[in-house]
CSV table of C-alpha atoms and ligand atoms in Angstrom, one decimal:
chain,number,residue,atom,x,y,z
L,1,MET,CA,10.7,46.5,-54.8
L,2,GLY,CA,14.1,48.2,-55.3
L,3,LEU,CA,17.4,47.0,-54.3
L,4,GLY,CA,19.2,50.8,-54.5
L,5,TYR,CA,20.8,52.5,-51.6
L,6,ILE,CA,18.3,51.5,-49.3
L,7,GLY,CA,16.0,48.9,-50.6
L,8,LEU,CA,19.1,46.3,-50.9
L,9,PRO,CA,20.5,47.2,-47.1
L,10,THR,CA,17.1,46.9,-45.8
L,11,ALA,CA,16.7,43.6,-47.3
L,12,ILE,CA,20.0,42.1,-46.5
L,13,VAL,CA,19.4,43.6,-42.7
L,14,ALA,CA,15.7,41.5,-42.8
L,15,ALA,CA,17.2,38.5,-44.6
L,16,MET,CA,19.7,38.4,-41.2
L,17,HIS,CA,17.1,38.7,-38.8
L,18,GLY,CA,15.4,35.1,-40.5
L,19,ILE,CA,13.0,37.2,-42.5
L,20,GLU,CA,12.7,35.4,-46.6
L,21,VAL,CA,13.5,38.1,-48.7
L,22,THR,CA,13.0,38.5,-52.4
L,23,GLY,CA,15.1,41.4,-53.4
L,24,VAL,CA,13.4,42.7,-56.8
L,25,ASP,CA,15.2,45.3,-59.0
L,26,ILE,CA,14.4,45.8,-63.0
L,27,ASN,CA,18.0,46.4,-63.5
L,28,PRO,CA,19.7,42.7,-64.5
L,29,GLN,CA,23.3,43.3,-63.6
L,30,VAL,CA,22.2,44.9,-59.8
L,31,VAL,CA,20.0,41.2,-59.5
L,32,GLU,CA,23.0,39.0,-60.9
L,33,MET,CA,25.5,41.1,-58.6
L,34,THR,CA,23.5,40.4,-55.5
L,35,ASN,CA,23.0,36.8,-56.0
L,36,ALA,CA,26.8,36.4,-56.4
L,37,GLY,CA,26.9,38.1,-53.0
L,38,ARG,CA,28.5,41.4,-54.4
L,39,LEU,CA,27.3,44.5,-53.7
L,40,HIS,CA,26.9,47.2,-56.2
L,41,ILE,CA,26.8,50.0,-54.0
L,42,ILE,CA,29.5,51.1,-51.5
L,43,GLU,CA,28.6,50.8,-48.0
L,44,PRO,CA,30.9,49.6,-45.3
L,45,GLY,CA,30.5,46.3,-44.1
L,46,LEU,CA,27.6,45.7,-45.8
L,47,GLU,CA,29.2,43.0,-48.5
L,48,GLU,CA,30.2,40.5,-45.6
L,49,MET,CA,26.7,40.7,-44.6
L,50,LEU,CA,25.2,40.6,-48.4
L,51,ARG,CA,27.2,37.1,-48.8
L,52,GLU,CA,26.3,35.5,-45.5
L,53,ALA,CA,22.6,35.9,-46.5
L,54,VAL,CA,22.5,34.8,-49.8
L,55,LYS,CA,24.7,31.7,-48.3
L,56,ALA,CA,22.1,31.1,-45.5
L,57,GLY,CA,19.1,31.0,-48.6
L,58,THR,CA,17.4,34.3,-46.9
L,59,LEU,CA,18.2,36.4,-49.3
L,60,LYS,CA,17.8,35.7,-53.2
L,61,ALA,CA,17.2,38.6,-56.0
L,62,SER,CA,15.2,38.7,-58.8
L,63,ALA,CA,13.6,40.8,-61.8
L,64,THR,CA,10.1,40.2,-61.0
L,65,PRO,CA,8.2,39.9,-57.8
L,66,GLU,CA,7.3,36.8,-56.4
L,67,THR,CA,4.1,36.3,-54.2
L,68,SER,CA,5.0,37.3,-50.6
L,69,ASP,CA,3.2,38.3,-47.4
L,70,ALA,CA,4.5,41.6,-47.3
L,71,TYR,CA,5.7,44.0,-50.2
L,72,PHE,CA,8.0,47.1,-49.7
L,73,MET,CA,8.1,49.6,-52.1
L,74,VAL,CA,12.0,51.3,-52.0
L,75,VAL,CA,12.3,52.5,-55.4
L,76,PRO,CA,13.7,56.1,-56.7
L,77,THR,CA,11.3,59.4,-56.4
L,78,PRO,CA,12.9,61.8,-58.6
L,79,PHE,CA,11.5,65.5,-59.7
L,80,LYS,CA,10.9,66.3,-63.3
L,81,GLY,CA,12.3,69.1,-65.2
L,82,ASN,CA,10.0,71.8,-63.6
L,83,HIS,CA,10.5,70.5,-59.9
L,84,GLU,CA,7.3,68.5,-59.8
L,85,PRO,CA,7.8,65.2,-57.7
L,86,ASP,CA,7.8,62.2,-59.9
L,87,VAL,CA,6.0,59.0,-58.3
L,88,SER,CA,5.9,57.0,-61.4
L,89,TYR,CA,8.4,54.3,-60.2
L,90,VAL,CA,6.2,53.9,-57.0
L,91,GLU,CA,3.0,53.3,-58.9
L,92,ALA,CA,5.1,51.3,-61.3
L,93,ALA,CA,6.2,49.1,-58.6
L,94,THR,CA,3.1,48.7,-57.0
L,95,ARG,CA,1.1,47.7,-60.1
L,96,SER,CA,3.7,44.7,-60.7
L,97,VAL,CA,2.7,43.6,-57.2
L,98,LEU,CA,-1.3,44.3,-57.6
L,99,PRO,CA,-1.5,40.6,-59.2
L,100,LEU,CA,-0.1,38.9,-56.0
L,101,LEU,CA,-1.6,40.7,-53.3
L,102,LYS,CA,-3.8,38.4,-51.3
L,103,ALA,CA,-5.9,38.7,-48.0
L,104,GLY,CA,-3.9,39.8,-45.0
L,105,ASP,CA,-0.7,41.3,-46.9
L,106,LEU,CA,1.2,44.3,-45.8
L,107,TYR,CA,1.9,47.0,-48.4
L,108,VAL,CA,4.6,49.6,-47.3
L,109,ILE,CA,6.0,52.5,-49.4
L,110,GLU,CA,9.6,53.5,-48.2
L,111,SER,CA,10.2,55.7,-50.7
L,112,THR,CA,10.4,59.3,-50.2
L,113,SER,CA,6.9,60.6,-51.4
L,114,PRO,CA,4.9,63.8,-51.9
L,115,VAL,CA,1.9,63.9,-49.1
L,116,GLY,CA,-1.0,61.9,-50.7
L,117,THR,CA,1.4,59.4,-51.9
L,118,THR,CA,-0.1,56.3,-50.1
L,119,GLU,CA,-3.5,57.0,-50.2
L,120,ALA,CA,-3.1,57.7,-54.3
L,121,MET,CA,-1.5,54.1,-54.1
L,122,THR,CA,-4.3,53.0,-52.1
L,123,HIS,CA,-6.9,53.9,-54.6
L,124,ILE,CA,-4.9,52.3,-57.4
L,125,ILE,CA,-4.8,49.2,-55.3
L,126,PHE,CA,-8.7,48.9,-54.4
L,127,THR,CA,-9.8,50.1,-57.9
L,128,GLU,CA,-8.0,47.6,-59.5
L,129,ARG,CA,-8.4,44.5,-57.0
L,130,PRO,CA,-11.4,46.0,-55.2
L,131,GLU,CA,-12.2,42.5,-53.3
L,132,LEU,CA,-9.1,43.0,-51.0
L,133,LYS,CA,-10.8,46.4,-49.5
L,134,ASP,CA,-10.6,46.6,-45.6
L,135,LYS,CA,-8.6,43.2,-46.1
L,136,ILE,CA,-4.9,44.3,-46.8
L,137,TYR,CA,-2.8,46.9,-44.7
L,138,ILE,CA,-1.0,49.7,-46.1
L,139,ALA,CA,1.2,52.0,-44.6
L,140,TYR,CA,3.9,54.6,-45.4
L,141,CYS,CA,7.2,54.0,-43.6
L,142,PRO,CA,10.1,56.3,-44.5
L,143,GLU,CA,13.9,55.5,-44.1
L,144,ARG,CA,16.2,57.7,-42.5
L,145,VAL,CA,19.5,56.3,-42.4
L,146,LEU,CA,22.7,58.0,-43.5
L,147,PRO,CA,24.7,56.8,-46.5
L,148,GLY,CA,28.0,55.3,-45.1
L,149,ASN,CA,26.3,54.4,-41.6
L,150,VAL,CA,23.6,52.5,-43.0
L,151,ILE,CA,23.7,49.0,-41.3
L,152,TYR,CA,23.7,50.9,-37.8
L,153,GLU,CA,21.2,53.2,-38.5
L,154,LEU,CA,18.6,50.9,-39.9
L,155,VAL,CA,18.6,48.7,-36.8
L,156,HIS,CA,18.8,51.8,-34.3
L,157,ASN,CA,17.5,54.8,-35.7
L,158,ASP,CA,13.5,55.6,-34.7
L,159,ARG,CA,10.9,55.1,-37.3
L,160,VAL,CA,7.9,57.0,-38.2
L,161,ILE,CA,5.1,54.8,-39.5
L,162,GLY,CA,1.9,55.8,-40.7
L,163,GLY,CA,-0.9,53.6,-41.8
L,164,ILE,CA,-3.9,54.4,-43.8
L,165,ASN,CA,-6.0,53.1,-40.4
L,166,PRO,CA,-4.6,52.1,-37.2
L,167,GLU,CA,-4.9,48.7,-38.4
L,168,SER,CA,-2.4,48.9,-40.6
L,169,THR,CA,0.0,51.0,-38.5
L,170,GLU,CA,-0.1,48.2,-36.3
L,171,LYS,CA,0.6,45.8,-38.8
L,172,ALA,CA,3.5,47.7,-40.3
L,173,ILE,CA,4.8,48.1,-36.7
L,174,GLU,CA,5.0,44.3,-36.1
L,175,PHE,CA,6.8,43.8,-39.1
L,176,TYR,CA,9.7,46.8,-38.4
L,177,SER,CA,9.9,45.4,-34.7
L,178,CYS,CA,11.6,42.0,-36.4
L,179,PHE,CA,14.5,44.2,-36.8
L,180,VAL,CA,14.3,48.1,-35.7
L,181,GLN,CA,15.6,48.7,-32.0
L,182,GLY,CA,14.8,52.2,-32.2
L,183,THR,CA,11.4,53.7,-31.1
L,184,LEU,CA,8.8,52.6,-33.8
L,185,HIS,CA,6.5,56.0,-33.7
L,186,LYS,CA,2.7,55.8,-34.7
L,187,THR,CA,0.8,58.1,-37.1
L,188,ASN,CA,-1.4,58.3,-40.2
L,189,CYS,CA,0.3,58.3,-43.4
L,190,ARG,CA,0.0,61.6,-44.5
L,191,THR,CA,1.9,63.0,-41.6
L,192,ALA,CA,4.5,60.5,-41.6
L,193,GLU,CA,4.8,61.6,-45.4
L,194,MET,CA,5.5,65.4,-44.5
L,195,CYS,CA,7.9,64.1,-41.5
L,196,LYS,CA,10.3,62.9,-43.9
L,197,LEU,CA,10.0,66.0,-46.4
L,198,THR,CA,10.1,68.0,-43.0
L,199,GLU,CA,13.4,66.4,-41.8
L,200,ASN,CA,15.4,67.0,-45.0
L,201,SER,CA,14.1,70.0,-45.8
L,202,SER,CA,15.2,71.2,-41.9
L,203,ARG,CA,18.9,70.2,-42.9
L,204,ASP,CA,18.7,71.6,-46.5
L,205,ILE,CA,17.7,74.7,-44.5
L,206,GLN,CA,20.2,74.6,-42.0
L,207,ILE,CA,23.2,74.1,-44.4
L,208,ALA,CA,21.6,76.9,-46.5
L,209,PHE,CA,22.2,79.5,-43.5
L,210,ALA,CA,26.0,77.9,-43.1
L,211,ASN,CA,26.5,78.7,-47.1
L,212,GLU,CA,25.1,81.9,-47.0
L,213,LEU,CA,27.5,82.8,-44.2
L,214,SER,CA,30.3,81.3,-45.8
L,215,LEU,CA,29.6,83.9,-48.9
L,216,ILE,CA,29.3,86.9,-46.3
L,217,CYS,CA,32.6,85.5,-45.0
L,218,ASP,CA,34.5,85.4,-48.2
L,219,LYS,CA,33.6,89.1,-48.7
L,220,ALA,CA,34.2,89.9,-45.5
L,221,GLY,CA,37.7,88.0,-45.0
L,222,ILE,CA,37.1,86.1,-42.6
L,223,ASN,CA,37.5,82.2,-42.2
L,224,VAL,CA,33.9,80.6,-42.3
L,225,TRP,CA,35.0,77.1,-40.7
L,226,GLU,CA,36.6,79.5,-37.7
L,227,LEU,CA,33.8,81.8,-37.2
L,228,ILE,CA,31.4,78.7,-37.3
L,229,ALA,CA,33.4,76.5,-34.7
L,230,LEU,CA,33.7,79.4,-32.6
L,231,ALA,CA,30.1,80.0,-32.9
L,232,ASN,CA,28.9,76.9,-32.1
L,233,LYS,CA,30.8,77.4,-28.4
L,234,HIS,CA,27.5,79.4,-27.5
L,235,PRO,CA,25.4,75.9,-25.9
L,236,ARG,CA,22.5,76.7,-27.8
L,237,VAL,CA,23.8,77.4,-31.3
L,238,ASN,CA,24.8,74.5,-33.5
L,239,ILE,CA,25.5,75.8,-37.4
L,240,LEU,CA,26.3,73.2,-40.1
L,241,GLN,CA,29.1,73.1,-42.4
L,242,PRO,CA,29.3,75.1,-45.7
L,243,GLY,CA,30.2,73.0,-48.9
L,244,CYS,CA,30.1,73.5,-52.3
L,245,GLY,CA,26.8,73.1,-52.1
L,246,VAL,CA,23.8,70.4,-51.5
L,247,GLY,CA,23.8,67.1,-53.4
L,248,GLY,CA,22.2,63.3,-53.2
L,249,HIS,CA,19.3,62.4,-54.1
L,250,CYS,CA,17.3,63.1,-50.7
L,251,ILE,CA,18.1,66.6,-49.5
L,252,ALA,CA,18.7,68.5,-52.7
L,253,VAL,CA,15.6,66.7,-54.1
L,254,ASP,CA,12.5,66.5,-51.0
L,255,PRO,CA,12.1,70.2,-50.1
L,256,TYR,CA,11.1,70.5,-53.8
L,257,PHE,CA,8.0,68.0,-53.0
L,258,ILE,CA,7.0,70.4,-50.5
L,259,THR,CA,7.2,73.6,-52.8
L,260,ALA,CA,5.5,72.0,-55.8
L,261,ASP,CA,2.4,71.4,-53.7
L,262,PHE,CA,2.6,74.2,-51.4
L,263,PRO,CA,4.3,77.2,-53.3
L,264,ALA,CA,2.6,80.3,-51.8
L,265,GLU,CA,3.5,78.8,-48.0
L,266,SER,CA,7.2,77.2,-48.7
L,267,ARG,CA,9.3,80.4,-48.9
L,268,LEU,CA,12.1,79.5,-46.3
L,269,ILE,CA,12.4,76.1,-48.0
L,270,ALA,CA,12.4,77.6,-51.5
L,271,ASP,CA,14.9,80.2,-50.9
L,272,ALA,CA,17.0,77.5,-48.9
L,273,ARG,CA,17.0,75.3,-52.1
L,274,GLU,CA,18.1,78.7,-54.2
L,275,ILE,CA,21.0,79.6,-51.6
L,276,ASN,CA,22.6,75.9,-52.0
L,277,ASN,CA,22.1,75.9,-55.6
L,278,TYR,CA,23.8,79.1,-55.9
L,279,LYS,CA,26.9,78.2,-53.9
L,280,SER,CA,27.6,75.7,-56.8
L,281,PHE,CA,27.3,78.3,-59.5
L,282,TRP,CA,29.4,80.8,-56.9
L,283,CYS,CA,32.2,78.0,-56.2
L,284,ALA,CA,32.7,77.1,-60.0
L,285,GLU,CA,33.0,81.0,-60.9
L,286,LYS,CA,35.4,81.3,-58.1
L,287,VAL,CA,37.5,78.4,-60.0
L,288,LYS,CA,37.1,79.7,-63.4
L,289,ASN,CA,38.2,83.3,-62.2
L,290,ALA,CA,41.4,81.6,-60.4
L,291,ILE,CA,42.2,80.0,-63.8
L,292,LEU,CA,42.1,83.1,-65.5
L,293,GLU,CA,44.1,85.1,-63.1
L,294,PHE,CA,46.8,82.5,-63.3
L,295,GLU,CA,46.9,82.5,-67.0
L,296,LEU,CA,47.1,86.6,-66.9
L,297,LYS,CA,50.0,86.1,-64.0
L,298,HIS,CA,52.2,83.1,-65.9
L,299,HIS,CA,51.2,83.9,-69.2
L,300,ARG,CA,50.1,80.0,-69.7
L,301,LYS,CA,47.1,77.9,-68.9
L,302,PRO,CA,47.2,76.1,-65.2
L,303,THR,CA,46.8,72.6,-64.4
L,304,VAL,CA,43.8,72.1,-62.6
L,305,ALA,CA,43.1,69.5,-60.1
L,306,MET,CA,39.6,69.3,-58.8
L,307,MET,CA,39.5,67.2,-55.8
L,308,GLY,CA,36.1,64.6,-55.2
L,309,LEU,CA,33.3,64.1,-57.4
L,310,ALA,CA,30.6,62.5,-55.0
L,311,PHE,CA,28.2,64.6,-53.0
L,312,LYS,CA,29.8,64.2,-50.0
L,313,PRO,CA,32.6,62.5,-48.4
L,314,ASP,CA,33.7,58.8,-48.7
L,315,ILE,CA,31.2,57.4,-50.7
L,316,ASP,CA,31.0,56.8,-54.6
L,317,ASP,CA,27.6,58.3,-55.0
L,318,LEU,CA,27.5,61.3,-57.8
L,319,ARG,CA,23.9,61.6,-58.3
L,320,GLU,CA,22.9,65.5,-57.7
L,321,SER,CA,26.5,65.9,-57.0
L,322,PRO,CA,27.4,69.7,-56.7
L,323,ALA,CA,31.1,68.7,-57.1
L,324,LYS,CA,30.1,67.1,-60.7
L,325,TYR,CA,28.1,69.9,-61.8
L,326,ILE,CA,31.0,72.3,-60.8
L,327,VAL,CA,33.9,70.3,-63.0
L,328,THR,CA,31.3,69.9,-65.8
L,329,LYS,CA,30.9,74.2,-65.8
L,330,VAL,CA,34.6,74.6,-65.3
L,331,MET,CA,35.3,72.3,-67.9
L,332,GLN,CA,32.7,73.8,-70.5
L,333,SER,CA,34.6,76.8,-70.3
L,334,CYS,CA,38.2,75.9,-70.2
L,335,ASP,CA,40.4,74.0,-71.9
L,336,ASN,CA,39.8,70.5,-71.0
L,337,ALA,CA,43.5,68.8,-71.1
L,338,ASP,CA,44.3,71.1,-68.0
L,339,ILE,CA,41.5,70.0,-65.8
L,340,LEU,CA,42.6,66.6,-63.7
L,341,VAL,CA,39.5,65.3,-62.1
L,342,VAL,CA,39.8,63.1,-58.8
L,343,GLU,CA,37.6,60.7,-57.4
L,344,PRO,CA,39.2,58.3,-55.1
L,345,ASN,CA,35.8,56.1,-54.6
L,346,VAL,CA,35.3,55.2,-58.2
L,347,LYS,CA,37.6,53.5,-60.6
L,348,GLU,CA,36.0,54.7,-64.0
L,349,HIS,CA,33.6,57.2,-65.1
L,350,LYS,CA,31.7,57.4,-68.2
L,351,VAL,CA,32.4,61.1,-69.0
L,352,PHE,CA,35.3,62.1,-66.8
L,353,LYS,CA,39.1,60.9,-67.2
L,354,LEU,CA,39.7,60.2,-63.4
L,355,THR,CA,43.7,61.1,-62.0
L,356,ASP,CA,44.7,59.4,-59.0
L,357,TYR,CA,44.4,62.2,-56.4
L,358,ARG,CA,48.1,62.0,-55.1
L,359,GLU,CA,49.1,62.4,-58.8
L,360,ALA,CA,46.8,65.5,-59.4
L,361,TYR,CA,47.9,67.2,-56.6
L,362,GLU,CA,51.5,67.2,-57.2
L,363,GLN,CA,50.8,68.2,-61.0
L,364,ALA,CA,48.6,71.4,-60.3
L,365,ASP,CA,48.6,74.7,-60.1
L,366,VAL,CA,45.5,75.1,-59.0
L,367,VAL,CA,44.1,72.8,-56.5
L,368,VAL,CA,40.0,72.9,-55.8
L,369,PHE,CA,38.8,70.9,-53.1
L,370,LEU,CA,35.0,69.9,-53.8
L,371,THR,CA,34.4,66.9,-51.3
L,372,ALA,CA,36.3,66.3,-47.9
L,373,HIS,CA,37.4,62.9,-48.4
L,374,SER,CA,39.5,61.1,-46.1
L,375,PRO,CA,42.4,60.6,-47.8
L,376,PHE,CA,42.5,64.0,-49.1
L,377,ARG,CA,43.6,64.6,-45.7
L,378,GLU,CA,47.4,63.5,-45.6
L,379,LEU,CA,47.7,66.3,-48.5
L,380,PRO,CA,49.3,69.0,-46.6
L,381,TRP,CA,48.2,73.0,-47.3
L,382,ARG,CA,50.4,74.1,-50.3
L,383,GLU,CA,51.4,77.4,-50.6
L,384,ASP,CA,52.9,77.5,-54.0
L,385,LYS,CA,49.9,76.8,-55.3
L,386,VAL,CA,46.3,78.5,-55.7
L,387,MET,CA,44.1,76.4,-53.3
L,388,LEU,CA,40.6,76.6,-53.2
L,389,ASP,CA,39.1,75.1,-50.3
L,390,PHE,CA,35.2,74.7,-50.5
L,391,CYS,CA,35.1,72.1,-48.2
L,392,ASN,CA,37.5,72.4,-45.2
L,393,TYR,CA,39.1,69.2,-46.7
L,394,GLN,CA,41.4,69.0,-43.5
L,395,LEU,CA,38.9,69.3,-41.2
L,396,LYS,CA,41.0,71.8,-39.3
L,397,TYR,CA,37.9,73.6,-37.9
L,398,LYS,CA,36.2,70.5,-36.8
L,399,GLN,CA,33.6,71.1,-34.3
V,1,SAJ,N1,26.2,68.8,-46.4
V,1,SAJ,C1,26.7,70.0,-46.1
V,1,SAJ,N2,27.1,70.6,-45.0
V,1,SAJ,C2,26.8,69.9,-43.7
V,1,SAJ,C3,26.4,68.7,-44.0
V,1,SAJ,C4,25.9,68.2,-45.3
V,1,SAJ,O1,26.9,71.1,-47.0
V,1,SAJ,O2,26.9,70.4,-42.9
V,1,SAJ,C5,25.9,68.6,-47.8
V,1,SAJ,C6,26.8,67.4,-48.1
V,1,SAJ,O3,27.9,67.4,-48.5
V,1,SAJ,C7,25.8,66.8,-49.2
V,1,SAJ,C8,24.5,67.0,-48.5
V,1,SAJ,O4,24.5,68.4,-47.9
V,1,SAJ,O5,26.0,67.4,-50.2
V,1,SAJ,C9,23.6,66.1,-48.1
V,1,SAJ,O6,24.1,65.3,-47.2
V,1,SAJ,P1,23.9,64.9,-45.7
V,1,SAJ,O7,24.9,64.1,-45.5
V,1,SAJ,O8,23.2,65.9,-44.9
V,1,SAJ,O9,23.0,63.9,-46.2
V,1,SAJ,P2,22.3,62.3,-47.1
V,1,SAJ,O10,21.8,62.8,-48.4
V,1,SAJ,O11,23.3,61.4,-47.3
V,1,SAJ,O12,21.1,61.6,-46.2
V,1,SAJ,C10,20.0,62.5,-45.7
V,1,SAJ,C11,19.7,62.4,-44.1
V,1,SAJ,N3,18.8,63.1,-43.4
V,1,SAJ,C12,19.0,64.2,-42.6
V,1,SAJ,O13,20.1,64.2,-42.1
V,1,SAJ,C13,17.9,65.1,-42.2
V,1,SAJ,C14,19.6,61.1,-44.3
V,1,SAJ,O14,19.2,60.9,-42.7
V,1,SAJ,C15,18.7,60.6,-44.6
V,1,SAJ,O15,17.8,59.3,-44.8
V,1,SAJ,C16,18.6,60.9,-46.2
V,1,SAJ,O16,18.8,62.0,-46.2
V,1,SAJ,C17,17.6,60.3,-47.1
V,1,SAJ,O17,17.6,59.0,-47.6
V,1,SAJ,O18,16.4,61.0,-47.1
């Protein structure tokens, strides 16, 4: 259930291992493209595998679920306005497979979920289908793949699997053993849910430390990337990289699933979220100031190149993207005509008119590097332009 950034690759990898898979998605375009062997996401190497699986007949997409032996909920869990987790897609997907469930089936939630979601869905399933109590297997098994390296990580990463009882855990392990070569670690569903939230909160906190350092270094006149590269020469220090904020649908979202349920206890987790959000605001202010300074000095509006919209390098995913937030903020406060927006991984965008990166770089008086996409690396540092580099685009101080 769900053919997105995780559901689709999982369906493809399972199909490539001989499992007969029906991928279900509510978006008819996704269903149509998948059946035509065309990938609706960017993921290196995956389209060839999709074509092969569709040709072999082991994978097909559909708008409605079909009777199966195992059901996987791989739908989004966003948050509502007040940062409360929204599990309505998980519930909708669960309700749509409810009539199909039969004794002996496996039901797994993969979507990142607040603690207690698997138990809540179990309650729904057994309320609606009481005859299935103790007759089906229910587990939570989060994914851990990194967009851009999905095919390798789906197979090689260790996974944490937590059933509502030991039998469910074993049944889920039996399934994942078909294609996962990493170790499958057994636990209960609440621990597995919290484990996923912990992993992403841990990364958010580490990035917040790097972003905090970047603010300090900016004031202190220190190159933060050089500083971090040097500090990381210590055998027990491993600081991550500052950027223009934290984006994506995971790290910028999942910590709120903890803070919403445990507000008094999760102070560090909440602070990290605030620091990472503040970094994007700070970057937008820096750009606005650079534009004003240019105007004062040259008595004309500058042409500004905003380099990158995606939430991290070399992907096309703009969800929760700090770069997109910064571009929007800057455009709102300046005359749109002078802002050139660049995103080499996206052909067209509904809101932003996109410009080729070389052209924008050439034309711009002020260049703002937001996302360190690989093609940008070829662009030489230009002393004749106002350069704002929020992402170490040349990877000059690579760890
Ligand atoms: N970022 C930094 N500095 C860094 C590393 C990342 O600013 O040193 C920023 C990125 O630019 C991006 C954001 O953090 O805006 C998140 O990027 P990411 O590469 O850290 O992570 P995601 O969101 O692509 O994937 C994460 C991964 N989780 C962890 O590394 C703990 C992945 O393994 C998960 O499967 C994924 O979340 C998920 O689906 O939850």
